Coordinates of C-alpha atoms and ligand atoms in Angstrom, one line a residue:
M21 CA 33.8 -67.7 -11.3
S22 CA 35.8 -69.6 -13.9
D23 CA 39.4 -69.7 -14.0
L24 CA 39.2 -69.4 -18.4
K25 CA 38.3 -65.6 -17.9
I26 CA 39.2 -64.0 -20.9
N27 CA 40.1 -60.4 -20.5
M28 CA 37.7 -58.6 -22.7
N29 CA 39.6 -55.4 -23.2
N30 CA 42.4 -56.9 -24.7
F31 CA 42.0 -57.5 -28.4
E32 CA 44.7 -60.0 -28.8
E33 CA 43.0 -62.1 -26.2
V34 CA 39.4 -61.7 -27.8
K35 CA 40.9 -62.5 -31.0
K36 CA 42.7 -65.6 -29.6
S37 CA 39.5 -66.8 -27.8
L38 CA 37.3 -66.5 -31.1
N39 CA 40.0 -68.6 -33.4
S40 CA 39.8 -71.2 -30.1
K41 CA 36.0 -70.9 -29.9
S42 CA 36.9 -70.4 -26.3
L43 CA 34.8 -67.3 -25.7
R44 CA 31.7 -67.9 -23.6
V45 CA 28.7 -65.8 -24.2
C46 CA 25.6 -65.2 -22.4
V47 CA 22.4 -63.4 -23.6
I48 CA 20.0 -62.0 -21.2
G49 CA 16.4 -61.9 -22.7
I50 CA 15.7 -64.4 -25.1
G51 CA 12.8 -63.1 -27.2
R52 CA 12.0 -62.0 -30.4
I53 CA 15.4 -60.7 -30.7
G54 CA 17.7 -62.3 -28.4
L55 CA 17.1 -66.1 -29.1
P56 CA 17.8 -65.3 -32.7
T57 CA 21.3 -63.7 -31.7
A58 CA 22.1 -66.2 -29.4
L59 CA 21.7 -68.7 -31.9
S60 CA 23.9 -67.0 -34.1
F61 CA 26.5 -66.8 -31.5
A62 CA 26.1 -70.4 -31.1
K63 CA 26.0 -71.4 -34.6
S64 CA 29.6 -69.8 -34.7
G65 CA 30.7 -72.4 -32.8
L66 CA 30.8 -70.3 -29.7
Q67 CA 29.3 -71.9 -26.1
T68 CA 26.3 -69.7 -25.6
I69 CA 23.9 -69.7 -22.8
G70 CA 20.4 -67.8 -22.7
V71 CA 18.8 -66.2 -19.6
D72 CA 15.1 -65.3 -19.5
I73 CA 12.7 -64.7 -16.8
N74 CA 10.1 -66.7 -18.9
E75 CA 10.1 -70.1 -17.4
N76 CA 7.9 -71.4 -19.9
L77 CA 10.0 -70.3 -22.6
V78 CA 13.1 -71.6 -21.1
R79 CA 11.4 -74.8 -20.5
D80 CA 10.2 -75.2 -23.9
I81 CA 13.7 -74.2 -25.3
N82 CA 15.4 -76.7 -23.3
S83 CA 13.0 -79.5 -24.2
K84 CA 13.8 -78.6 -28.2
K85 CA 10.2 -76.6 -28.7
F86 CA 11.3 -73.8 -31.0
P87 CA 9.4 -70.8 -30.1
L88 CA 9.6 -68.6 -33.1
K89 CA 7.7 -70.5 -35.6
D90 CA 7.6 -67.2 -38.0
E91 CA 11.1 -66.6 -38.3
P92 CA 11.9 -68.8 -41.4
G93 CA 15.5 -70.5 -41.2
Y94 CA 15.8 -70.7 -37.5
E95 CA 14.4 -73.6 -36.8
N96 CA 17.0 -75.8 -38.1
I97 CA 19.7 -73.8 -36.5
F98 CA 18.1 -74.2 -33.1
N99 CA 17.9 -78.2 -33.2
D100 CA 21.6 -77.9 -34.9
V101 CA 23.1 -76.0 -31.7
L102 CA 20.9 -77.6 -29.1
E103 CA 22.0 -81.3 -30.5
K104 CA 25.7 -80.0 -30.7
K105 CA 25.1 -78.8 -26.9
L106 CA 26.3 -75.3 -28.1
F107 CA 23.3 -73.5 -26.6
S108 CA 20.8 -74.0 -23.5
A109 CA 18.8 -71.9 -21.8
T110 CA 18.1 -71.1 -18.1
T111 CA 16.4 -68.5 -15.6
K112 CA 19.5 -68.4 -13.3
I113 CA 21.1 -65.2 -14.3
E114 CA 23.9 -65.8 -11.8
D115 CA 25.4 -69.2 -12.8
A116 CA 25.1 -67.8 -16.4
V117 CA 27.0 -64.3 -16.3
S118 CA 29.7 -65.9 -13.7
N119 CA 30.4 -68.5 -16.5
S120 CA 30.5 -65.9 -19.4
D121 CA 32.9 -63.5 -20.8
L122 CA 30.6 -61.5 -23.4
I123 CA 26.9 -60.5 -21.9
L124 CA 24.6 -59.1 -24.4
L125 CA 21.4 -57.7 -23.4
S126 CA 18.6 -58.1 -25.3
L127 CA 16.1 -56.8 -22.8
P128 CA 12.5 -55.2 -23.6
T129 CA 12.6 -51.2 -23.8
P130 CA 8.9 -50.5 -24.0
M131 CA 6.8 -47.3 -22.8
D132 CA 4.3 -47.0 -20.2
E133 CA 0.6 -45.9 -20.8
N134 CA 1.6 -42.4 -20.6
N135 CA 4.1 -43.0 -23.2
I136 CA 7.1 -42.8 -21.1
P137 CA 10.2 -45.0 -22.4
D138 CA 10.3 -47.9 -19.8
Y139 CA 14.2 -49.2 -18.9
S140 CA 13.1 -51.2 -15.8
A141 CA 14.5 -54.5 -17.4
L142 CA 17.7 -53.2 -18.3
T143 CA 17.6 -51.1 -15.0
I144 CA 17.2 -54.6 -13.0
V145 CA 19.9 -56.7 -15.2
G146 CA 22.0 -53.6 -14.6
L147 CA 21.9 -54.0 -10.6
Q148 CA 22.3 -57.5 -10.8
L149 CA 25.1 -57.5 -13.0
S150 CA 26.7 -54.8 -10.5
E151 CA 26.6 -57.8 -8.1
I152 CA 27.5 -60.9 -10.2
L153 CA 29.3 -59.6 -13.2
T154 CA 33.2 -61.1 -13.6
P155 CA 35.6 -58.4 -13.6
N156 CA 37.1 -57.9 -17.2
S157 CA 33.7 -59.2 -18.8
L158 CA 32.3 -56.7 -21.6
V159 CA 28.6 -56.0 -21.7
I160 CA 26.9 -55.2 -24.8
V161 CA 23.7 -53.5 -25.4
E162 CA 21.7 -54.6 -28.1
S163 CA 18.1 -53.5 -27.1
T164 CA 17.0 -50.1 -28.5
I165 CA 17.6 -46.9 -26.0
E166 CA 17.8 -43.2 -25.9
P167 CA 21.2 -41.8 -26.8
G168 CA 22.8 -41.0 -23.6
F169 CA 21.5 -43.7 -21.8
I170 CA 24.9 -45.9 -21.6
E171 CA 26.8 -43.2 -20.7
D172 CA 24.5 -41.2 -18.4
E173 CA 22.6 -44.3 -16.6
M174 CA 24.1 -47.8 -17.5
I175 CA 27.4 -47.4 -16.7
S176 CA 26.5 -46.3 -13.1
I177 CA 23.8 -48.9 -12.4
I178 CA 26.5 -51.7 -13.3
S179 CA 29.2 -49.8 -11.3
K180 CA 26.7 -49.5 -8.4
S181 CA 28.2 -52.2 -5.9
G182 CA 31.5 -50.5 -5.9
R183 CA 33.4 -53.8 -7.5
L184 CA 33.5 -52.9 -11.0
K185 CA 35.0 -49.5 -12.5
I186 CA 34.3 -48.6 -16.5
G187 CA 37.5 -49.1 -18.3
D188 CA 39.2 -50.6 -15.8
N189 CA 37.7 -53.8 -14.8
F190 CA 34.6 -53.9 -17.4
S191 CA 33.6 -52.8 -20.4
I192 CA 30.4 -51.7 -22.1
G193 CA 29.3 -50.8 -25.7
V194 CA 26.2 -51.1 -28.0
C195 CA 25.5 -53.0 -31.2
P196 CA 21.8 -51.6 -31.7
E197 CA 19.4 -54.3 -33.1
N198 CA 17.5 -53.5 -36.6
A199 CA 16.6 -56.5 -37.6
N200 CA 12.6 -57.0 -39.0
P201 CA 10.5 -59.8 -37.4
G202 CA 9.6 -62.6 -39.8
E203 CA 12.7 -61.6 -41.5
I204 CA 15.8 -62.0 -38.6
L205 CA 18.0 -64.4 -40.4
H206 CA 17.6 -62.2 -43.9
D207 CA 18.8 -59.1 -41.7
F208 CA 21.1 -60.5 -39.5
T209 CA 23.1 -62.0 -42.5
N210 CA 22.7 -59.1 -44.5
L211 CA 22.1 -55.8 -43.0
P212 CA 24.9 -53.3 -41.6
R213 CA 25.3 -53.0 -38.2
L214 CA 26.1 -50.2 -35.7
V215 CA 28.9 -50.7 -33.2
G216 CA 29.5 -48.0 -30.4
G217 CA 32.2 -48.6 -27.5
I218 CA 33.0 -46.7 -24.3
N219 CA 36.4 -46.4 -26.2
Q220 CA 38.2 -46.9 -29.3
N221 CA 39.6 -50.2 -28.4
I222 CA 36.0 -51.7 -27.1
T223 CA 34.7 -50.4 -30.6
K224 CA 37.1 -52.3 -32.6
I225 CA 37.0 -55.8 -30.0
I226 CA 32.9 -55.7 -30.9
T227 CA 33.3 -55.1 -34.0
M228 CA 35.7 -58.3 -34.7
I229 CA 33.0 -60.2 -32.5
Y230 CA 30.2 -59.4 -34.4
K231 CA 32.2 -59.8 -37.6
Y232 CA 32.9 -63.4 -37.0
V233 CA 29.4 -64.1 -35.9
F234 CA 27.4 -62.3 -38.4
S235 CA 29.9 -61.4 -41.4
V236 CA 27.9 -58.1 -42.1
D237 CA 29.6 -54.7 -42.5
L238 CA 30.0 -53.1 -39.0
I239 CA 29.7 -49.5 -38.9
E240 CA 32.0 -48.0 -36.1
M241 CA 30.9 -44.9 -34.3
E242 CA 32.3 -42.2 -32.3
N243 CA 30.8 -43.7 -29.1
C244 CA 27.4 -45.4 -27.8
K245 CA 25.3 -42.3 -27.9
T246 CA 25.8 -41.8 -31.7
A247 CA 25.0 -45.5 -32.6
N248 CA 21.8 -45.1 -30.4
A249 CA 21.4 -42.2 -32.3
V250 CA 21.3 -43.9 -35.8
K251 CA 19.3 -46.4 -34.7
L252 CA 16.5 -44.1 -33.4
T253 CA 17.1 -42.0 -36.7
T254 CA 16.5 -44.5 -39.0
N255 CA 13.2 -46.1 -37.7
V256 CA 11.8 -42.3 -36.5
F257 CA 12.4 -41.5 -40.1
R258 CA 10.0 -44.2 -41.0
D259 CA 7.1 -43.1 -38.2
I260 CA 7.1 -39.5 -40.0
N261 CA 7.2 -40.5 -43.3
I262 CA 4.1 -43.0 -42.8
A263 CA 2.4 -40.2 -40.9
F264 CA 3.0 -38.0 -44.0
V265 CA 1.6 -40.1 -46.6
S266 CA -1.3 -41.2 -44.2
E267 CA -2.2 -37.2 -44.3
L268 CA -1.7 -37.1 -47.9
A269 CA -4.1 -40.0 -48.0
L270 CA -6.5 -38.3 -46.1
M271 CA -6.5 -35.6 -48.4
F272 CA -6.2 -37.4 -51.8
E273 CA -9.4 -39.8 -50.9
K274 CA -11.7 -36.5 -50.6
L275 CA -9.9 -35.5 -53.9
G276 CA -10.8 -38.5 -55.8
I277 CA -7.2 -39.4 -55.8
D278 CA -5.7 -43.1 -55.8
T279 CA -2.9 -42.5 -53.2
M280 CA -1.5 -46.1 -54.2
K281 CA -1.1 -44.7 -58.0
V282 CA 0.6 -41.8 -56.8
L283 CA 3.0 -43.6 -54.7
E284 CA 3.7 -46.1 -57.7
A285 CA 4.7 -43.2 -59.6
A286 CA 6.4 -41.3 -57.2
K287 CA 8.9 -43.7 -56.5
L288 CA 10.3 -43.7 -59.7
K289 CA 12.3 -40.8 -58.9
Y290 CA 15.6 -41.6 -57.4
N291 CA 15.2 -39.7 -54.3
F292 CA 11.9 -40.4 -53.2
Q293 CA 12.0 -43.2 -50.5
V294 CA 8.5 -44.9 -50.6
H295 CA 6.2 -45.3 -47.5
Y296 CA 2.4 -46.2 -47.5
P297 CA -0.6 -45.0 -45.4
G298 CA -2.5 -47.5 -43.5
A299 CA -4.9 -48.2 -40.3
G300 CA -1.9 -47.0 -37.6
V301 CA 1.6 -47.7 -36.9
G302 CA 2.3 -50.7 -34.1
G303 CA 4.8 -52.9 -33.1
P304 CA 7.7 -52.8 -30.5
C305 CA 9.9 -50.2 -32.7
L306 CA 8.3 -47.3 -34.5
P307 CA 6.0 -45.8 -32.0
I308 CA 8.3 -46.5 -28.9
N309 CA 11.4 -45.3 -30.9
S310 CA 9.6 -41.9 -31.7
Y311 CA 8.8 -41.6 -28.0
Q312 CA 11.9 -42.5 -26.8
L313 CA 13.5 -39.6 -29.2
L314 CA 10.8 -37.2 -27.8
N315 CA 12.0 -38.5 -24.2
T316 CA 15.5 -37.0 -24.8
A317 CA 14.1 -33.9 -26.5
R318 CA 12.3 -33.2 -22.9
R319 CA 15.6 -34.0 -21.2
T320 CA 17.6 -31.7 -23.3
G321 CA 14.9 -28.9 -23.4
V322 CA 14.4 -29.1 -27.2
K323 CA 11.0 -29.4 -29.2
L324 CA 10.8 -32.4 -31.8
S325 CA 7.8 -31.0 -33.3
I326 CA 7.8 -33.2 -36.4
V327 CA 8.2 -36.4 -34.4
E328 CA 5.2 -35.2 -32.4
S329 CA 2.9 -34.3 -35.2
G330 CA 3.8 -37.5 -36.8
R331 CA 3.0 -39.6 -33.6
K332 CA -0.7 -38.0 -33.4
I333 CA -1.2 -38.3 -37.2
N334 CA -0.4 -42.1 -37.0
E335 CA -2.3 -42.4 -33.8
T336 CA -5.5 -41.1 -35.4
M337 CA -5.5 -43.5 -38.3
P338 CA -7.4 -46.0 -36.6
D339 CA -10.2 -43.5 -36.1
H340 CA -10.4 -43.1 -40.0
V341 CA -11.0 -46.7 -40.4
I342 CA -14.1 -46.4 -38.1
E343 CA -15.2 -43.3 -40.6
L344 CA -14.7 -45.2 -43.4
T345 CA -16.5 -48.2 -42.2
S346 CA -19.6 -45.8 -41.4
N347 CA -19.8 -44.2 -44.4
A348 CA -20.0 -47.4 -45.8
F349 CA -22.5 -48.4 -43.7
E350 CA -24.4 -45.3 -44.1
E351 CA -24.2 -46.0 -48.0
C352 CA -26.5 -49.3 -47.3
K353 CA -28.4 -47.6 -44.8
K354 CA -27.2 -50.0 -42.2
S355 CA -26.7 -49.2 -38.8
L356 CA -23.2 -50.2 -37.2
E357 CA -25.0 -51.0 -34.1
N358 CA -25.7 -54.9 -34.0
S359 CA -23.9 -55.8 -37.3
E360 CA -21.5 -58.2 -37.7
I361 CA -18.1 -57.2 -38.8
L362 CA -14.7 -59.2 -39.6
I363 CA -11.4 -57.6 -38.8
L364 CA -9.3 -59.3 -41.1
G365 CA -5.4 -59.1 -39.6
L366 CA -4.3 -58.5 -36.1
S367 CA -0.6 -58.4 -36.3
Y368 CA 1.0 -55.0 -36.5
K369 CA 2.5 -55.7 -39.8
P370 CA 2.2 -58.3 -42.7
N371 CA 3.4 -61.8 -42.4
V372 CA 4.3 -61.7 -38.9
K373 CA 2.7 -63.2 -35.7
D374 CA 2.9 -60.1 -33.4
I375 CA 0.1 -58.1 -32.1
Q376 CA 2.5 -55.4 -29.9
L377 CA 1.0 -52.4 -30.2
S378 CA -1.1 -53.2 -33.1
P379 CA -3.7 -51.0 -34.4
A380 CA -6.2 -53.6 -34.6
K381 CA -6.9 -53.6 -30.8
Y382 CA -8.0 -50.2 -31.0
I383 CA -10.3 -50.7 -34.3
I384 CA -11.7 -53.6 -32.4
E385 CA -12.8 -51.7 -29.0
K386 CA -14.0 -48.6 -30.9
F387 CA -16.0 -51.0 -32.8
Q388 CA -17.3 -53.0 -29.5
K389 CA -18.2 -49.6 -28.0
L390 CA -20.3 -48.7 -31.1
G391 CA -22.4 -52.1 -30.7
V392 CA -20.9 -53.9 -33.6
N393 CA -20.2 -57.8 -33.1
V394 CA -16.9 -57.9 -34.1
H395 CA -15.1 -61.1 -35.1
V396 CA -11.4 -61.7 -36.1
Y397 CA -9.5 -63.7 -38.4
D398 CA -6.0 -63.7 -38.9
P399 CA -3.8 -66.8 -40.5
F400 CA -1.3 -66.5 -37.6
F401 CA -3.5 -66.7 -34.6
L402 CA -5.5 -69.9 -36.0
S403 CA -7.3 -71.2 -33.1
S404 CA -6.4 -68.6 -30.1
E405 CA -8.0 -65.8 -28.4
V406 CA -6.7 -62.5 -29.2
F407 CA -7.7 -59.2 -27.7
G408 CA -10.4 -61.1 -25.9
L409 CA -11.8 -62.6 -29.3
K410 CA -11.7 -66.0 -30.6
V411 CA -10.0 -65.8 -33.6
E412 CA -12.1 -67.6 -36.4
E413 CA -10.9 -70.9 -38.2
N414 CA -12.9 -70.9 -41.3
L415 CA -13.0 -67.7 -43.3
E416 CA -15.2 -68.7 -46.0
N417 CA -17.8 -69.5 -43.5
T418 CA -17.3 -66.5 -41.5
L419 CA -17.6 -64.3 -44.2
S420 CA -20.9 -65.5 -45.2
Q421 CA -22.2 -64.5 -41.7
M422 CA -20.8 -61.0 -41.8
D423 CA -22.4 -57.7 -42.9
G424 CA -18.9 -56.2 -43.9
A425 CA -14.9 -56.8 -43.5
I426 CA -12.1 -55.0 -43.0
I427 CA -8.7 -55.6 -44.2
V428 CA -6.4 -54.1 -41.2
T429 CA -2.8 -55.8 -41.9
G430 CA -1.8 -56.5 -45.3
H431 CA -1.0 -60.3 -44.9
D432 CA -0.2 -61.8 -48.1
D433 CA -3.0 -64.8 -47.6
F434 CA -5.3 -61.9 -47.7
K435 CA -4.0 -60.8 -51.2
K436 CA -5.3 -64.2 -52.3
I437 CA -8.9 -64.0 -51.1
P438 CA -11.0 -64.4 -54.3
L439 CA -13.3 -61.3 -54.5
S440 CA -16.3 -64.0 -55.0
S441 CA -15.8 -64.4 -51.0
F442 CA -16.6 -61.0 -50.2
T443 CA -19.9 -61.0 -52.4
K444 CA -20.7 -63.7 -49.9
M445 CA -21.3 -61.2 -47.2
K446 CA -24.7 -60.3 -46.1
S447 CA -24.0 -56.6 -46.7
K448 CA -21.0 -56.7 -49.1
I449 CA -19.1 -54.2 -47.5
L450 CA -15.2 -54.2 -47.8
I451 CA -13.0 -51.7 -46.2
D452 CA -9.2 -52.3 -47.3
C453 CA -6.6 -50.0 -45.2
R454 CA -3.6 -51.5 -47.0
G455 CA -4.0 -51.2 -50.5
I456 CA -4.4 -54.9 -51.3
I457 CA -7.7 -55.0 -53.2
D458 CA -8.1 -53.4 -56.8
P459 CA -11.0 -50.9 -56.5
I460 CA -12.0 -51.2 -60.1
S461 CA -12.7 -54.9 -59.9
V462 CA -14.3 -54.4 -56.5
K463 CA -16.7 -52.3 -58.3
N464 CA -17.5 -54.6 -60.8
E465 CA -18.5 -57.1 -58.2
K466 CA -20.7 -55.0 -56.9
I467 CA -19.1 -54.3 -53.4
I468 CA -19.4 -51.6 -51.3
F469 CA -15.9 -50.4 -50.8
R470 CA -14.0 -48.3 -49.1
G471 CA -9.9 -47.8 -49.9
L472 CA -7.9 -46.0 -47.5
G473 CA -6.8 -43.6 -49.4
R474 CA -8.0 -44.5 -52.4
G475 CA -10.4 -41.9 -53.8
D476 CA -13.9 -42.4 -54.9
F477 CA -14.1 -45.1 -57.8
Ligands
NAD501 N1 11.5 -56.9 -32.4 C1 11.7 -56.2 -33.0 O1 11.3 -56.1 -34.1 C2 12.9 -55.4 -32.5 C3 13.7 -54.6 -33.6 C4 14.7 -54.3 -33.4 C5 15.3 -53.8 -32.2 N2 14.3 -54.4 -30.9 C6 14.6 -54.2 -29.5 O2 15.0 -55.2 -29.0 C7 14.8 -55.4 -27.6 C8 14.1 -56.5 -27.1 O3 13.1 -56.8 -28.1 P1 12.3 -57.9 -28.5 O4 11.4 -57.7 -29.3 O5 13.2 -59.1 -28.4 O6 11.6 -58.3 -26.9 P2 10.7 -59.3 -26.3 O7 9.7 -59.1 -25.5 O8 10.3 -60.5 -27.6 O9 11.9 -60.1 -25.4 C9 12.6 -59.7 -24.4 C10 12.9 -61.1 -23.7 O10 13.7 -60.6 -22.6 C11 13.0 -61.1 -21.2 N3 13.1 -60.6 -20.0 C12 12.6 -59.4 -19.7 N4 12.8 -58.8 -18.6 C13 13.8 -59.9 -17.9 C14 14.9 -59.8 -17.0 N5 15.0 -59.0 -16.3 N6 15.7 -60.6 -17.0 C15 15.7 -61.6 -18.1 N7 14.8 -61.5 -18.8 C16 14.0 -60.7 -19.2 C17 11.5 -61.4 -21.6 O11 11.1 -62.5 -20.8 C18 11.4 -61.6 -23.1 O12 11.6 -63.1 -23.4 C19 14.3 -54.0 -27.4 O13 14.7 -53.0 -27.1 C20 13.5 -53.7 -28.9 O14 13.2 -52.5 -28.9 C21 13.1 -55.1 -31.0

């Protein structure tokens, strides 16, 4: 243990350590969110170490290979802080923690195959901290957790060895992450952040630290559980609203109403917040956050029926993509079996390289069960294999060998594909699940078109 230990319970001591840049930071879990977080702390001049169990990631970082190429702005920061020796990575949690004052946890909080939240990474690291955390340290959980997880579980996990007593010789708080993949630098430097601590003093200390590093507004909440409740509320709000417009889109399709036109006009009303329908909702946040809230509801004996229905709708949207495609194939009297279909977009959202819980996976598997020869194209995954399929390299050549194409992800690159490229397809079937193709111009090109929620043109 280092002699220079800062008492992280003491506001003035922490303030001095920030001003003298002597506060040492350890970020455990340096993935999509943890690495940019660690780089931000290092950029502010604080000595920062990242810990991860992924040996390849740690090796890459220490050999100056930047792993998050789709996060604009971070590569320069990465090179700079490595050069200045303000940041390094390790797999050795014990060394890193014992030489740090502030411990940030940016560990994954996924769910299992039954949609039950999986907090095993936090539990494993919590038990390690119980043995190795230096007294008077401060732990901040950035991972998305259910309200009450800190109070009801994490504190007792970290206290397990008996060495540490909350509020006495260790403290904990939360600063839930709300950055969007692909826009993390923008979000870290612009979006307000929520702070919650085990008491007001800790909340103030966390606010001071994050203000120092990020210069954004910090919203101090009453406690950890309230801060985590806000985080889940904002994301579940999105999940439910996407479900709402997706369900409307299914009806508007039948009515011959273009959902995109409805939304363009609806958003002119001051209190309407626009969300868009689509092929389903994936990613490391929305689906999981809804299931986290449903888990909290189960624990507390409450029923969250809107959240439950929203999930159901979003999970059946990929089936609607199959229906739209079958319908288009029927129109040209072609069987889906043995047809050649190109899936455009594998990521769960536009312009990022991230396939976590992507609806594309389900759609591909469903088509394969129907005997379709599925091909995939995604500019973020060129020359790699995704969902067991080799990603096509040349879009134009591939299209000419296809019967149909389905835009599953609204990548900006897909907006630039000229309609003439789709007319090269053998059966000229185009399905747009993201509202990026103009249905009228497609008609002029004699393409057999189905747009999710776009009605019949
Ligand atoms: N990715 C997002 O868009 C996003 C946005 C907001 C919040 N979050 C939340 O942030 C948290 C982290 O998400 P992420 O997307 O950065 O995950 P990630 O999977 O990209 O990164 C997590 C990292 O933790 C490492 N890890 C796992 N177990 C470990 C252990 N025992 N010890 C050390 N390292 C370990 C993994 O190897 C990985 O590198 C989650 O709670 C997530 O819900 C994510």
